[in-house]
mmCIF file of C-alpha atoms in Angstrom:
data_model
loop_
_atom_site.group_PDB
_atom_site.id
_atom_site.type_symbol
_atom_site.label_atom_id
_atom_site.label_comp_id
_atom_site.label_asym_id
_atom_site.label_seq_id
_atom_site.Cartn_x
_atom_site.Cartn_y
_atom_site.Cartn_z
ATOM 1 C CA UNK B 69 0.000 0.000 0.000
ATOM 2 C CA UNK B 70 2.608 2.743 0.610
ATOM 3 C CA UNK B 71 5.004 1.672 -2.095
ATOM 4 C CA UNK B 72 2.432 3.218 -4.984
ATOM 5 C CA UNK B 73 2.077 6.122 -2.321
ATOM 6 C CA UNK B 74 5.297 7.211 -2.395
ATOM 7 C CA UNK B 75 6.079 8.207 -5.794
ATOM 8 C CA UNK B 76 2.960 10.132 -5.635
ATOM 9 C CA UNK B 77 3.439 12.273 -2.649
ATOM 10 C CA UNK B 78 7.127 13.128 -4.156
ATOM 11 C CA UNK B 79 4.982 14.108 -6.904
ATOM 12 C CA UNK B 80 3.142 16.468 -5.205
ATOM 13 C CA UNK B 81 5.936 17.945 -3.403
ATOM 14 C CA UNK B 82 7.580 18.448 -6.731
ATOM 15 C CA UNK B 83 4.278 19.883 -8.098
ATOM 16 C CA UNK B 84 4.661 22.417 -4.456
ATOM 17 C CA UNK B 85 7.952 23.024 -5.322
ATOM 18 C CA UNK B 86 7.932 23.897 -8.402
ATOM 19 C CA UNK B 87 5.094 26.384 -8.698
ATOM 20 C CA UNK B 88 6.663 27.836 -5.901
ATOM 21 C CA UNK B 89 9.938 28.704 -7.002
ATOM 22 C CA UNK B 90 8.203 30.098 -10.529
ATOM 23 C CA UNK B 91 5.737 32.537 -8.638
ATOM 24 C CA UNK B 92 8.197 33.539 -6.497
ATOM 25 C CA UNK B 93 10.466 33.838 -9.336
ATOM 26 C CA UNK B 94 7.482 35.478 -11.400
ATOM 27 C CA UNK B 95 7.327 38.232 -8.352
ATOM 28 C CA UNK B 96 10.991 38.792 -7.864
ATOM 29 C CA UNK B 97 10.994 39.803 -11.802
ATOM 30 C CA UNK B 98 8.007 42.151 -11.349
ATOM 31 C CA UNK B 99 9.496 43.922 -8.808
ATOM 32 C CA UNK B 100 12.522 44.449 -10.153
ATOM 33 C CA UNK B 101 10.744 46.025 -13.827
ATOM 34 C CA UNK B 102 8.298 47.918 -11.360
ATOM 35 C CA UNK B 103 11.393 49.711 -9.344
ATOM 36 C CA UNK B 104 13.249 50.396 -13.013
ATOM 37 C CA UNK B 105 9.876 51.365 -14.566
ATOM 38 C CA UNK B 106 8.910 53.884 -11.635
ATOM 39 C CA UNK B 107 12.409 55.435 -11.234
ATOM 40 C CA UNK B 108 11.864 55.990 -15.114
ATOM 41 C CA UNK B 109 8.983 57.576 -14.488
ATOM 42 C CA UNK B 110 10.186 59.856 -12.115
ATOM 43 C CA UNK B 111 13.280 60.689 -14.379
ATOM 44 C CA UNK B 112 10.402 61.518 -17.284
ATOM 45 C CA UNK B 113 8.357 63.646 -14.730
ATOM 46 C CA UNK B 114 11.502 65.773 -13.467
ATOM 47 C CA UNK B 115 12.409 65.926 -17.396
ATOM 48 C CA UNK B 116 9.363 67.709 -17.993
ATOM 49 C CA UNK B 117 8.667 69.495 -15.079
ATOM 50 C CA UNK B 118 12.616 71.264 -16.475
ATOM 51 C CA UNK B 119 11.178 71.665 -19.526
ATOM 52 C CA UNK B 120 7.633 73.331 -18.110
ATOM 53 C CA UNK B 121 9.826 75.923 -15.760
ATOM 54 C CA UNK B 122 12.236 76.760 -18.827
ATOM 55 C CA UNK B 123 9.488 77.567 -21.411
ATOM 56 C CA UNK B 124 7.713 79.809 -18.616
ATOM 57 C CA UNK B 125 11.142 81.420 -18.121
ATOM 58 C CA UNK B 126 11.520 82.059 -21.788
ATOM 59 C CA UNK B 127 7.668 83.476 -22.089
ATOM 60 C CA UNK B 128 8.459 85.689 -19.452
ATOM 61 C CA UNK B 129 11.879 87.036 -20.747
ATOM 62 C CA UNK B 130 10.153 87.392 -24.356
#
């Protein structure tokens, strides 16, 4: 009885393992493009907000 049991369960923990490591491998990834993605994002945003203050400036002077 537990020699057809066996295989099984080391199945299962396989199975465990395995979707473990991916989805923790699957967050690990999204975490990494979501802190390069924001600090673009920032970059972009204190980019513009340059841009913005110069054009005023040169309205002004003009």
């Amino acid at each position: 009885m537990s020699k057809p049991n066996h295989p099984h369960s080391i199945k299962t923990i396989l199975t465990f393992a395995i979707a473990f490591v991916s989805i923790s491998f699957t967050l690990l990834i999204s975490a990494i493009l979501y802190s390069q993605f924001s600090s673009t994002i920032r970059e972009n945003a204190t980019v513009s907000t340059r841009e913005i203050v110069r054009q005023v400036n040169a309205n002004l002077k003009s």
